[in-house]
Amino acid sequence: MRSHCAVNYGLEIFGDKWSLLIIRDIIFVGKKTYGEFKKSEEGIATNVLASRLSSLELQGILSKYPSPEDKRKDIYSLTEKGLELIPIVLNIILWSAKHDSESYVLGRKEFIGRLNRNPVKVGEEVKTLVRNGGCLFPESG
């Protein structure tokens, strides 16, 4: 840890691009396996993906367990500590929707409207959804 500044702490744990995109993929499209994360349009390198998954697990953001269908695959999910990042990710979404005129999320007008009106309530709903194995936009995965 470079310092005990609260912002630095967060950045050290989840502040790199790839970690946030892994968290995004779990929340929004329900990705759960290494292979699913690998298919993300941003094109993460295999060594970077493996490193970030391991780091997020080590930091207590993700948990990993063998797939019940295929023991050769691991399933990743957000821990309670990871679920607490959902409001942060949702605020990044709001900021991006405001400043990126080509953001994909602008096509989700109803969702963005609800999020703008009551971010705390929507954040709790999304946490419950993801905690129970769901995701926001399963049709997008």
mmCIF file of N, CA and C in Angstrom:
data_model
loop_
_atom_site.group_PDB
_atom_site.id
_atom_site.type_symbol
_atom_site.label_atom_id
_atom_site.label_comp_id
_atom_site.label_asym_id
_atom_site.label_seq_id
_atom_site.Cartn_x
_atom_site.Cartn_y
_atom_site.Cartn_z
ATOM 1 N N MET A 1 0.850 -1.163 0.000
ATOM 2 C CA MET A 1 0.000 0.000 0.000
ATOM 3 C C MET A 1 0.902 1.235 0.000
ATOM 4 N N ARG A 2 0.665 2.117 -0.948
ATOM 5 C CA ARG A 2 1.512 3.309 -1.075
ATOM 6 C C ARG A 2 1.243 4.341 0.016
ATOM 7 N N SER A 3 -0.002 4.427 0.462
ATOM 8 C CA SER A 3 -0.344 5.334 1.559
ATOM 9 C C SER A 3 -1.661 4.870 2.155
ATOM 10 N N HIS A 4 -2.053 5.491 3.241
ATOM 11 C CA HIS A 4 -3.321 5.138 3.875
ATOM 12 C C HIS A 4 -4.419 6.136 3.540
ATOM 13 N N CYS A 5 -4.227 6.902 2.485
ATOM 14 C CA CYS A 5 -5.272 7.781 1.962
ATOM 15 C C CYS A 5 -6.438 6.902 1.504
ATOM 16 N N ALA A 6 -7.655 7.280 1.841
ATOM 17 C CA ALA A 6 -8.827 6.466 1.498
ATOM 18 C C ALA A 6 -8.981 6.290 -0.012
ATOM 19 N N VAL A 7 -8.730 7.329 -0.786
ATOM 20 C CA VAL A 7 -8.835 7.220 -2.246
ATOM 21 C C VAL A 7 -7.766 6.268 -2.768
ATOM 22 N N ASN A 8 -6.546 6.396 -2.277
ATOM 23 C CA ASN A 8 -5.475 5.502 -2.700
ATOM 24 C C ASN A 8 -5.809 4.050 -2.373
ATOM 25 N N TYR A 9 -6.356 3.806 -1.189
ATOM 26 C CA TYR A 9 -6.715 2.436 -0.803
ATOM 27 C C TYR A 9 -7.652 1.821 -1.837
ATOM 28 N N GLY A 10 -8.706 2.546 -2.185
ATOM 29 C CA GLY A 10 -9.640 2.036 -3.185
ATOM 30 C C GLY A 10 -8.969 1.797 -4.521
ATOM 31 N N LEU A 11 -8.148 2.741 -4.953
ATOM 32 C CA LEU A 11 -7.460 2.587 -6.233
ATOM 33 C C LEU A 11 -6.511 1.399 -6.226
ATOM 34 N N GLU A 12 -5.846 1.164 -5.115
ATOM 35 C CA GLU A 12 -4.937 0.017 -5.010
ATOM 36 C C GLU A 12 -5.701 -1.306 -5.128
ATOM 37 N N ILE A 13 -6.923 -1.351 -4.626
ATOM 38 C CA ILE A 13 -7.698 -2.588 -4.614
ATOM 39 C C ILE A 13 -8.429 -2.820 -5.928
ATOM 40 N N PHE A 14 -9.155 -1.819 -6.412
ATOM 41 C CA PHE A 14 -10.019 -2.045 -7.576
ATOM 42 C C PHE A 14 -9.891 -0.973 -8.653
ATOM 43 N N GLY A 15 -8.885 -0.128 -8.563
ATOM 44 C CA GLY A 15 -8.835 1.046 -9.419
ATOM 45 C C GLY A 15 -8.251 0.888 -10.803
ATOM 46 N N ASP A 16 -7.762 -0.278 -11.162
ATOM 47 C CA ASP A 16 -7.249 -0.400 -12.521
ATOM 48 C C ASP A 16 -8.390 -0.765 -13.476
ATOM 49 N N LYS A 17 -8.182 -0.465 -14.734
ATOM 50 C CA LYS A 17 -9.206 -0.675 -15.762
ATOM 51 C C LYS A 17 -9.747 -2.104 -15.747
ATOM 52 N N TRP A 18 -8.868 -3.075 -15.739
ATOM 53 C CA TRP A 18 -9.312 -4.460 -15.908
ATOM 54 C C TRP A 18 -10.111 -4.959 -14.716
ATOM 55 N N SER A 19 -9.729 -4.589 -13.517
ATOM 56 C CA SER A 19 -10.492 -5.021 -12.337
ATOM 57 C C SER A 19 -11.911 -4.475 -12.382
ATOM 58 N N LEU A 20 -12.046 -3.203 -12.715
ATOM 59 C CA LEU A 20 -13.387 -2.616 -12.804
ATOM 60 C C LEU A 20 -14.207 -3.248 -13.918
ATOM 61 N N LEU A 21 -13.565 -3.622 -15.023
ATOM 62 C CA LEU A 21 -14.315 -4.253 -16.115
ATOM 63 C C LEU A 21 -14.765 -5.667 -15.748
ATOM 64 N N ILE A 22 -13.976 -6.380 -14.976
ATOM 65 C CA ILE A 22 -14.400 -7.701 -14.487
ATOM 66 C C ILE A 22 -15.615 -7.532 -13.574
ATOM 67 N N ILE A 23 -15.542 -6.578 -12.664
ATOM 68 C CA ILE A 23 -16.667 -6.306 -11.761
ATOM 69 C C ILE A 23 -17.892 -5.888 -12.568
ATOM 70 N N ARG A 24 -17.698 -5.018 -13.560
ATOM 71 C CA ARG A 24 -18.793 -4.598 -14.449
ATOM 72 C C ARG A 24 -19.451 -5.809 -15.113
ATOM 73 N N ASP A 25 -18.628 -6.717 -15.645
ATOM 74 C CA ASP A 25 -19.176 -7.870 -16.360
ATOM 75 C C ASP A 25 -20.007 -8.776 -15.457
ATOM 76 N N ILE A 26 -19.642 -8.882 -14.203
ATOM 77 C CA ILE A 26 -20.436 -9.672 -13.256
ATOM 78 C C ILE A 26 -21.769 -8.976 -12.996
ATOM 79 N N ILE A 27 -21.724 -7.681 -12.730
ATOM 80 C CA ILE A 27 -22.925 -6.923 -12.370
ATOM 81 C C ILE A 27 -23.899 -6.806 -13.537
ATOM 82 N N PHE A 28 -23.389 -6.438 -14.695
ATOM 83 C CA PHE A 28 -24.278 -6.073 -15.792
ATOM 84 C C PHE A 28 -24.668 -7.223 -16.697
ATOM 85 N N VAL A 29 -23.760 -8.150 -16.977
ATOM 86 C CA VAL A 29 -24.111 -9.225 -17.914
ATOM 87 C C VAL A 29 -23.963 -10.621 -17.331
ATOM 88 N N GLY A 30 -23.609 -10.720 -16.062
ATOM 89 C CA GLY A 30 -23.618 -12.007 -15.382
ATOM 90 C C GLY A 30 -22.492 -12.952 -15.749
ATOM 91 N N LYS A 31 -21.367 -12.423 -16.200
ATOM 92 C CA LYS A 31 -20.234 -13.307 -16.500
ATOM 93 C C LYS A 31 -19.735 -13.909 -15.198
ATOM 94 N N LYS A 32 -19.309 -15.178 -15.296
ATOM 95 C CA LYS A 32 -18.909 -15.883 -14.088
ATOM 96 C C LYS A 32 -17.626 -16.691 -14.247
ATOM 97 N N THR A 33 -17.202 -16.984 -15.480
ATOM 98 C CA THR A 33 -16.038 -17.845 -15.690
ATOM 99 C C THR A 33 -14.926 -17.097 -16.420
ATOM 100 N N TYR A 34 -13.720 -17.635 -16.301
ATOM 101 C CA TYR A 34 -12.553 -17.073 -16.987
ATOM 102 C C TYR A 34 -12.850 -16.910 -18.478
ATOM 103 N N GLY A 35 -13.405 -17.940 -19.093
ATOM 104 C CA GLY A 35 -13.709 -17.891 -20.523
ATOM 105 C C GLY A 35 -14.693 -16.791 -20.881
ATOM 106 N N GLU A 36 -15.686 -16.573 -20.033
ATOM 107 C CA GLU A 36 -16.654 -15.497 -20.293
ATOM 108 C C GLU A 36 -15.989 -14.126 -20.176
ATOM 109 N N PHE A 37 -15.151 -13.943 -19.165
ATOM 110 C CA PHE A 37 -14.444 -12.661 -19.023
ATOM 111 C C PHE A 37 -13.510 -12.432 -20.208
ATOM 112 N N LYS A 38 -12.888 -13.493 -20.682
ATOM 113 C CA LYS A 38 -11.939 -13.397 -21.797
ATOM 114 C C LYS A 38 -12.613 -12.867 -23.058
ATOM 115 N N LYS A 39 -13.908 -13.112 -23.217
ATOM 116 C CA LYS A 39 -14.642 -12.700 -24.422
ATOM 117 C C LYS A 39 -15.093 -11.241 -24.397
ATOM 118 N N SER A 40 -14.794 -10.508 -23.346
ATOM 119 C CA SER A 40 -15.202 -9.101 -23.272
ATOM 120 C C SER A 40 -14.612 -8.318 -24.438
ATOM 121 N N GLU A 41 -15.377 -7.363 -24.936
ATOM 122 C CA GLU A 41 -14.968 -6.631 -26.134
ATOM 123 C C GLU A 41 -13.684 -5.830 -25.961
ATOM 124 N N GLU A 42 -13.290 -5.548 -24.741
ATOM 125 C CA GLU A 42 -12.069 -4.770 -24.514
ATOM 126 C C GLU A 42 -10.797 -5.566 -24.800
ATOM 127 N N GLY A 43 -10.904 -6.892 -24.877
ATOM 128 C CA GLY A 43 -9.774 -7.726 -25.278
ATOM 129 C C GLY A 43 -8.666 -7.855 -24.244
ATOM 130 N N ILE A 44 -9.004 -8.243 -23.043
ATOM 131 C CA ILE A 44 -8.011 -8.414 -21.982
ATOM 132 C C ILE A 44 -7.078 -9.584 -22.309
ATOM 133 N N ALA A 45 -5.787 -9.389 -22.093
ATOM 134 C CA ALA A 45 -4.801 -10.450 -22.301
ATOM 135 C C ALA A 45 -4.987 -11.530 -21.236
ATOM 136 N N THR A 46 -4.696 -12.776 -21.596
ATOM 137 C CA THR A 46 -4.933 -13.893 -20.678
ATOM 138 C C THR A 46 -4.140 -13.755 -19.381
ATOM 139 N N ASN A 47 -2.889 -13.307 -19.476
ATOM 140 C CA ASN A 47 -2.086 -13.171 -18.253
ATOM 141 C C ASN A 47 -2.621 -12.058 -17.352
ATOM 142 N N VAL A 48 -3.117 -10.987 -17.954
ATOM 143 C CA VAL A 48 -3.685 -9.883 -17.174
ATOM 144 C C VAL A 48 -4.983 -10.337 -16.512
ATOM 145 N N LEU A 49 -5.821 -11.050 -17.257
ATOM 146 C CA LEU A 49 -7.078 -11.556 -16.701
ATOM 147 C C LEU A 49 -6.810 -12.467 -15.508
ATOM 148 N N ALA A 50 -5.905 -13.417 -15.676
ATOM 149 C CA ALA A 50 -5.587 -14.337 -14.576
ATOM 150 C C ALA A 50 -5.069 -13.568 -13.360
ATOM 151 N N SER A 51 -4.219 -12.583 -13.604
ATOM 152 C CA SER A 51 -3.666 -11.780 -12.514
ATOM 153 C C SER A 51 -4.751 -10.990 -11.789
ATOM 154 N N ARG A 52 -5.651 -10.363 -12.541
ATOM 155 C CA ARG A 52 -6.701 -9.549 -11.915
ATOM 156 C C ARG A 52 -7.691 -10.419 -11.152
ATOM 157 N N LEU A 53 -8.080 -11.554 -11.711
ATOM 158 C CA LEU A 53 -8.994 -12.451 -10.995
ATOM 159 C C LEU A 53 -8.363 -12.900 -9.682
ATOM 160 N N SER A 54 -7.095 -13.267 -9.740
ATOM 161 C CA SER A 54 -6.387 -13.699 -8.539
ATOM 162 C C SER A 54 -6.295 -12.567 -7.513
ATOM 163 N N SER A 55 -5.970 -11.373 -7.970
ATOM 164 C CA SER A 55 -5.857 -10.222 -7.072
ATOM 165 C C SER A 55 -7.197 -9.874 -6.431
ATOM 166 N N LEU A 56 -8.256 -9.868 -7.229
ATOM 167 C CA LEU A 56 -9.587 -9.552 -6.690
ATOM 168 C C LEU A 56 -10.036 -10.605 -5.677
ATOM 169 N N GLU A 57 -9.661 -11.854 -5.925
ATOM 170 C CA GLU A 57 -9.979 -12.911 -4.962
ATOM 171 C C GLU A 57 -9.154 -12.711 -3.682
ATOM 172 N N LEU A 58 -7.878 -12.440 -3.834
ATOM 173 C CA LEU A 58 -6.992 -12.222 -2.691
ATOM 174 C C LEU A 58 -7.451 -11.041 -1.834
ATOM 175 N N GLN A 59 -7.980 -10.005 -2.473
ATOM 176 C CA GLN A 59 -8.450 -8.814 -1.760
ATOM 177 C C GLN A 59 -9.846 -8.992 -1.161
ATOM 178 N N GLY A 60 -10.473 -10.144 -1.417
ATOM 179 C CA GLY A 60 -11.795 -10.401 -0.853
ATOM 180 C C GLY A 60 -12.939 -9.778 -1.629
ATOM 181 N N ILE A 61 -12.683 -9.352 -2.873
ATOM 182 C CA ILE A 61 -13.720 -8.769 -3.723
ATOM 183 C C ILE A 61 -14.491 -9.875 -4.442
ATOM 184 N N LEU A 62 -13.768 -10.909 -4.869
ATOM 185 C CA LEU A 62 -14.374 -12.051 -5.557
ATOM 186 C C LEU A 62 -14.174 -13.313 -4.744
ATOM 187 N N SER A 63 -15.113 -14.238 -4.905
ATOM 188 C CA SER A 63 -14.907 -15.594 -4.408
ATOM 189 C C SER A 63 -14.880 -16.514 -5.619
ATOM 190 N N LYS A 64 -14.213 -17.638 -5.463
ATOM 191 C CA LYS A 64 -14.066 -18.595 -6.562
ATOM 192 C C LYS A 64 -14.414 -19.974 -6.042
ATOM 193 N N TYR A 65 -15.187 -20.711 -6.833
ATOM 194 C CA TYR A 65 -15.513 -22.087 -6.475
ATOM 195 C C TYR A 65 -15.678 -22.900 -7.753
ATOM 196 N N PRO A 66 -15.501 -24.222 -7.670
ATOM 197 C CA PRO A 66 -15.618 -25.055 -8.871
ATOM 198 C C PRO A 66 -17.050 -25.056 -9.406
ATOM 199 N N SER A 67 -17.157 -25.060 -10.711
ATOM 200 C CA SER A 67 -18.470 -25.131 -11.354
ATOM 201 C C SER A 67 -19.114 -26.473 -11.046
ATOM 202 N N PRO A 68 -20.391 -26.476 -10.650
ATOM 203 C CA PRO A 68 -21.066 -27.754 -10.398
ATOM 204 C C PRO A 68 -21.222 -28.587 -11.676
ATOM 205 N N GLU A 69 -21.295 -27.920 -12.835
ATOM 206 C CA GLU A 69 -21.469 -28.624 -14.105
ATOM 207 C C GLU A 69 -20.158 -29.147 -14.680
ATOM 208 N N ASP A 70 -19.066 -28.436 -14.442
ATOM 209 C CA ASP A 70 -17.771 -28.789 -15.024
ATOM 210 C C ASP A 70 -16.684 -28.431 -14.016
ATOM 211 N N LYS A 71 -16.190 -29.417 -13.311
ATOM 212 C CA LYS A 71 -15.211 -29.192 -12.232
ATOM 213 C C LYS A 71 -13.905 -28.576 -12.734
ATOM 214 N N ARG A 72 -13.673 -28.583 -14.060
ATOM 215 C CA ARG A 72 -12.464 -27.961 -14.610
ATOM 216 C C ARG A 72 -12.591 -26.443 -14.666
ATOM 217 N N LYS A 73 -13.810 -25.928 -14.529
ATOM 218 C CA LYS A 73 -14.052 -24.489 -14.584
ATOM 219 C C LYS A 73 -14.306 -23.951 -13.184
ATOM 220 N N ASP A 74 -13.866 -22.733 -12.979
ATOM 221 C CA ASP A 74 -14.165 -22.037 -11.729
ATOM 222 C C ASP A 74 -15.229 -20.980 -11.988
ATOM 223 N N ILE A 75 -16.071 -20.779 -10.994
ATOM 224 C CA ILE A 75 -17.102 -19.744 -11.023
ATOM 225 C C ILE A 75 -16.640 -18.618 -10.098
ATOM 226 N N TYR A 76 -16.721 -17.394 -10.596
ATOM 227 C CA TYR A 76 -16.374 -16.217 -9.802
ATOM 228 C C TYR A 76 -17.647 -15.453 -9.477
ATOM 229 N N SER A 77 -17.719 -14.957 -8.255
ATOM 230 C CA SER A 77 -18.855 -14.120 -7.859
ATOM 231 C C SER A 77 -18.357 -13.048 -6.894
ATOM 232 N N LEU A 78 -19.135 -11.995 -6.781
ATOM 233 C CA LEU A 78 -18.780 -10.919 -5.859
ATOM 234 C C LEU A 78 -19.075 -11.342 -4.426
ATOM 235 N N THR A 79 -18.148 -11.077 -3.542
ATOM 236 C CA THR A 79 -18.360 -11.271 -2.109
ATOM 237 C C THR A 79 -19.181 -10.083 -1.593
ATOM 238 N N GLU A 80 -19.497 -10.085 -0.321
ATOM 239 C CA GLU A 80 -20.183 -8.921 0.254
ATOM 240 C C GLU A 80 -19.326 -7.666 0.084
ATOM 241 N N LYS A 81 -18.033 -7.795 0.273
ATOM 242 C CA LYS A 81 -17.122 -6.664 0.064
ATOM 243 C C LYS A 81 -17.192 -6.193 -1.390
ATOM 244 N N GLY A 82 -17.255 -7.133 -2.319
ATOM 245 C CA GLY A 82 -17.379 -6.790 -3.733
ATOM 246 C C GLY A 82 -18.718 -6.166 -4.065
ATOM 247 N N LEU A 83 -19.784 -6.680 -3.458
ATOM 248 C CA LEU A 83 -21.120 -6.118 -3.687
ATOM 249 C C LEU A 83 -21.191 -4.660 -3.238
ATOM 250 N N GLU A 84 -20.398 -4.304 -2.226
ATOM 251 C CA GLU A 84 -20.380 -2.920 -1.751
ATOM 252 C C GLU A 84 -19.803 -1.955 -2.787
ATOM 253 N N LEU A 85 -19.177 -2.478 -3.835
ATOM 254 C CA LEU A 85 -18.665 -1.636 -4.925
ATOM 255 C C LEU A 85 -19.756 -1.257 -5.926
ATOM 256 N N ILE A 86 -20.904 -1.917 -5.871
ATOM 257 C CA ILE A 86 -21.965 -1.655 -6.849
ATOM 258 C C ILE A 86 -22.371 -0.185 -6.884
ATOM 259 N N PRO A 87 -22.612 0.485 -5.754
ATOM 260 C CA PRO A 87 -22.960 1.914 -5.848
ATOM 261 C C PRO A 87 -21.873 2.752 -6.530
ATOM 262 N N ILE A 88 -20.618 2.391 -6.328
ATOM 263 C CA ILE A 88 -19.520 3.113 -6.982
ATOM 264 C C ILE A 88 -19.599 2.920 -8.491
ATOM 265 N N VAL A 89 -19.792 1.682 -8.917
ATOM 266 C CA VAL A 89 -19.899 1.387 -10.351
ATOM 267 C C VAL A 89 -21.108 2.108 -10.943
ATOM 268 N N LEU A 90 -22.222 2.127 -10.228
ATOM 269 C CA LEU A 90 -23.417 2.818 -10.727
ATOM 270 C C LEU A 90 -23.174 4.319 -10.853
ATOM 271 N N ASN A 91 -22.412 4.894 -9.939
ATOM 272 C CA ASN A 91 -22.081 6.317 -10.055
ATOM 273 C C ASN A 91 -21.146 6.582 -11.230
ATOM 274 N N ILE A 92 -20.253 5.661 -11.518
ATOM 275 C CA ILE A 92 -19.416 5.790 -12.717
ATOM 276 C C ILE A 92 -20.305 5.765 -13.959
ATOM 277 N N ILE A 93 -21.331 4.900 -13.947
ATOM 278 C CA ILE A 93 -22.282 4.818 -15.064
ATOM 279 C C ILE A 93 -22.975 6.170 -15.259
ATOM 280 N N LEU A 94 -23.470 6.754 -14.179
ATOM 281 C CA LEU A 94 -24.146 8.055 -14.286
ATOM 282 C C LEU A 94 -23.209 9.129 -14.828
ATOM 283 N N TRP A 95 -21.996 9.152 -14.332
ATOM 284 C CA TRP A 95 -21.028 10.140 -14.794
ATOM 285 C C TRP A 95 -20.740 9.941 -16.286
ATOM 286 N N SER A 96 -20.537 8.692 -16.691
ATOM 287 C CA SER A 96 -20.243 8.397 -18.097
ATOM 288 C C SER A 96 -21.420 8.737 -18.998
ATOM 289 N N ALA A 97 -22.630 8.437 -18.548
ATOM 290 C CA ALA A 97 -23.827 8.756 -19.342
ATOM 291 C C ALA A 97 -23.940 10.260 -19.559
ATOM 292 N N LYS A 98 -23.523 11.021 -18.571
ATOM 293 C CA LYS A 98 -23.582 12.482 -18.671
ATOM 294 C C LYS A 98 -22.519 13.036 -19.625
ATOM 295 N N HIS A 99 -21.351 12.412 -19.658
ATOM 296 C CA HIS A 99 -20.223 12.992 -20.380
ATOM 297 C C HIS A 99 -19.824 12.267 -21.667
ATOM 298 N N ASP A 100 -20.365 11.080 -21.925
ATOM 299 C CA ASP A 100 -20.037 10.330 -23.147
ATOM 300 C C ASP A 100 -21.294 10.204 -23.988
ATOM 301 N N SER A 101 -21.382 10.996 -25.023
ATOM 302 C CA SER A 101 -22.596 11.022 -25.851
ATOM 303 C C SER A 101 -22.815 9.725 -26.619
ATOM 304 N N GLU A 102 -21.831 8.832 -26.631
ATOM 305 C CA GLU A 102 -21.976 7.559 -27.337
ATOM 306 C C GLU A 102 -22.039 6.365 -26.381
ATOM 307 N N SER A 103 -22.189 6.626 -25.101
ATOM 308 C CA SER A 103 -22.220 5.552 -24.113
ATOM 309 C C SER A 103 -23.360 4.575 -24.399
ATOM 310 N N TYR A 104 -23.051 3.282 -24.316
ATOM 311 C CA TYR A 104 -24.072 2.244 -24.514
ATOM 312 C C TYR A 104 -25.242 2.420 -23.555
ATOM 313 N N VAL A 105 -24.953 2.880 -22.366
ATOM 314 C CA VAL A 105 -25.984 2.953 -21.329
ATOM 315 C C VAL A 105 -27.074 3.966 -21.671
ATOM 316 N N LEU A 106 -26.797 4.880 -22.584
ATOM 317 C CA LEU A 106 -27.822 5.849 -22.978
ATOM 318 C C LEU A 106 -29.019 5.165 -23.628
ATOM 319 N N GLY A 107 -28.829 3.966 -24.135
ATOM 320 C CA GLY A 107 -29.938 3.182 -24.678
ATOM 321 C C GLY A 107 -30.816 2.573 -23.596
ATOM 322 N N ARG A 108 -30.420 2.701 -22.367
ATOM 323 C CA ARG A 108 -31.169 2.170 -21.212
ATOM 324 C C ARG A 108 -31.816 3.332 -20.465
ATOM 325 N N LYS A 109 -32.642 4.095 -21.160
ATOM 326 C CA LYS A 109 -33.216 5.326 -20.603
ATOM 327 C C LYS A 109 -33.996 5.090 -19.311
ATOM 328 N N GLU A 110 -34.788 4.024 -19.265
ATOM 329 C CA GLU A 110 -35.590 3.747 -18.069
ATOM 330 C C GLU A 110 -34.672 3.484 -16.877
ATOM 331 N N PHE A 111 -33.643 2.676 -17.093
ATOM 332 C CA PHE A 111 -32.705 2.366 -16.019
ATOM 333 C C PHE A 111 -31.969 3.622 -15.557
ATOM 334 N N ILE A 112 -31.451 4.404 -16.483
ATOM 335 C CA ILE A 112 -30.725 5.628 -16.134
ATOM 336 C C ILE A 112 -31.645 6.609 -15.407
ATOM 337 N N GLY A 113 -32.895 6.699 -15.841
ATOM 338 C CA GLY A 113 -33.854 7.570 -15.162
ATOM 339 C C GLY A 113 -34.065 7.154 -13.720
ATOM 340 N N ARG A 114 -34.288 5.854 -13.499
ATOM 341 C CA ARG A 114 -34.461 5.337 -12.136
ATOM 342 C C ARG A 114 -33.212 5.574 -11.298
ATOM 343 N N LEU A 115 -32.060 5.325 -11.898
ATOM 344 C CA LEU A 115 -30.795 5.496 -11.181
ATOM 345 C C LEU A 115 -30.577 6.963 -10.801
ATOM 346 N N ASN A 116 -30.893 7.873 -11.699
ATOM 347 C CA ASN A 116 -30.772 9.305 -11.398
ATOM 348 C C ASN A 116 -31.725 9.733 -10.285
ATOM 349 N N ARG A 117 -32.952 9.199 -10.306
ATOM 350 C CA ARG A 117 -33.958 9.594 -9.313
ATOM 351 C C ARG A 117 -33.665 9.041 -7.926
ATOM 352 N N ASN A 118 -33.182 7.796 -7.865
ATOM 353 C CA ASN A 118 -32.990 7.177 -6.554
ATOM 354 C C ASN A 118 -31.802 6.212 -6.584
ATOM 355 N N PRO A 119 -30.583 6.742 -6.603
ATOM 356 C CA PRO A 119 -29.412 5.876 -6.724
ATOM 357 C C PRO A 119 -29.233 4.902 -5.556
ATOM 358 N N VAL A 120 -29.625 5.296 -4.363
ATOM 359 C CA VAL A 120 -29.464 4.406 -3.209
ATOM 360 C C VAL A 120 -30.380 3.198 -3.351
ATOM 361 N N LYS A 121 -31.644 3.435 -3.691
ATOM 362 C CA LYS A 121 -32.601 2.339 -3.852
ATOM 363 C C LYS A 121 -32.178 1.411 -4.984
ATOM 364 N N VAL A 122 -31.807 1.979 -6.120
ATOM 365 C CA VAL A 122 -31.386 1.152 -7.255
ATOM 366 C C VAL A 122 -30.129 0.364 -6.884
ATOM 367 N N GLY A 123 -29.205 0.996 -6.181
ATOM 368 C CA GLY A 123 -28.000 0.297 -5.746
ATOM 369 C C GLY A 123 -28.316 -0.909 -4.877
ATOM 370 N N GLU A 124 -29.249 -0.754 -3.946
ATOM 371 C CA GLU A 124 -29.643 -1.878 -3.084
ATOM 372 C C GLU A 124 -30.334 -2.977 -3.891
ATOM 373 N N GLU A 125 -31.175 -2.580 -4.845
ATOM 374 C CA GLU A 125 -31.841 -3.569 -5.705
ATOM 375 C C GLU A 125 -30.822 -4.360 -6.522
ATOM 376 N N VAL A 126 -29.843 -3.665 -7.062
ATOM 377 C CA VAL A 126 -28.820 -4.333 -7.872
ATOM 378 C C VAL A 126 -27.972 -5.249 -6.995
ATOM 379 N N LYS A 127 -27.627 -4.810 -5.795
ATOM 380 C CA LYS A 127 -26.870 -5.668 -4.879
ATOM 381 C C LYS A 127 -27.627 -6.962 -4.603
ATOM 382 N N THR A 128 -28.919 -6.849 -4.319
ATOM 383 C CA THR A 128 -29.734 -8.039 -4.049
ATOM 384 C C THR A 128 -29.779 -8.948 -5.270
ATOM 385 N N LEU A 129 -29.973 -8.366 -6.429
ATOM 386 C CA LEU A 129 -30.026 -9.133 -7.675
ATOM 387 C C LEU A 129 -28.730 -9.911 -7.893
ATOM 388 N N VAL A 130 -27.600 -9.233 -7.792
ATOM 389 C CA VAL A 130 -26.303 -9.869 -8.042
ATOM 390 C C VAL A 130 -25.967 -10.867 -6.936
ATOM 391 N N ARG A 131 -26.292 -10.540 -5.692
ATOM 392 C CA ARG A 131 -26.060 -11.456 -4.566
ATOM 393 C C ARG A 131 -26.774 -12.791 -4.804
ATOM 394 N N ASN A 132 -27.935 -12.728 -5.453
ATOM 395 C CA ASN A 132 -28.727 -13.935 -5.715
ATOM 396 C C ASN A 132 -28.406 -14.575 -7.060
ATOM 397 N N GLY A 133 -27.280 -14.182 -7.669
ATOM 398 C CA GLY A 133 -26.826 -14.824 -8.902
ATOM 399 C C GLY A 133 -27.315 -14.182 -10.183
ATOM 400 N N GLY A 134 -28.062 -13.087 -10.079
ATOM 401 C CA GLY A 134 -28.577 -12.420 -11.270
ATOM 402 C C GLY A 134 -27.644 -11.333 -11.762
ATOM 403 N N CYS A 135 -28.116 -10.640 -12.788
ATOM 404 C CA CYS A 135 -27.382 -9.502 -13.337
ATOM 405 C C CYS A 135 -28.387 -8.526 -13.927
ATOM 406 N N LEU A 136 -27.942 -7.317 -14.188
ATOM 407 C CA LEU A 136 -28.847 -6.269 -14.663
ATOM 408 C C LEU A 136 -29.378 -6.501 -16.069
ATOM 409 N N PHE A 137 -28.511 -6.849 -16.984
ATOM 410 C CA PHE A 137 -28.903 -6.946 -18.391
ATOM 411 C C PHE A 137 -28.492 -8.296 -18.978
ATOM 412 N N PRO A 138 -29.154 -9.379 -18.566
ATOM 413 C CA PRO A 138 -28.738 -10.714 -19.019
ATOM 414 C C PRO A 138 -28.778 -10.879 -20.537
ATOM 415 N N GLU A 139 -29.663 -10.143 -21.192
ATOM 416 C CA GLU A 139 -29.771 -10.262 -22.649
ATOM 417 C C GLU A 139 -28.548 -9.700 -23.363
ATOM 418 N N SER A 140 -27.738 -8.921 -22.661
ATOM 419 C CA SER A 140 -26.549 -8.315 -23.274
ATOM 420 C C SER A 140 -25.326 -9.222 -23.208
ATOM 421 N N GLY A 141 -25.404 -10.273 -22.398
ATOM 422 C CA GLY A 141 -24.245 -11.145 -22.207
ATOM 423 C C GLY A 141 -24.050 -12.054 -23.337
#
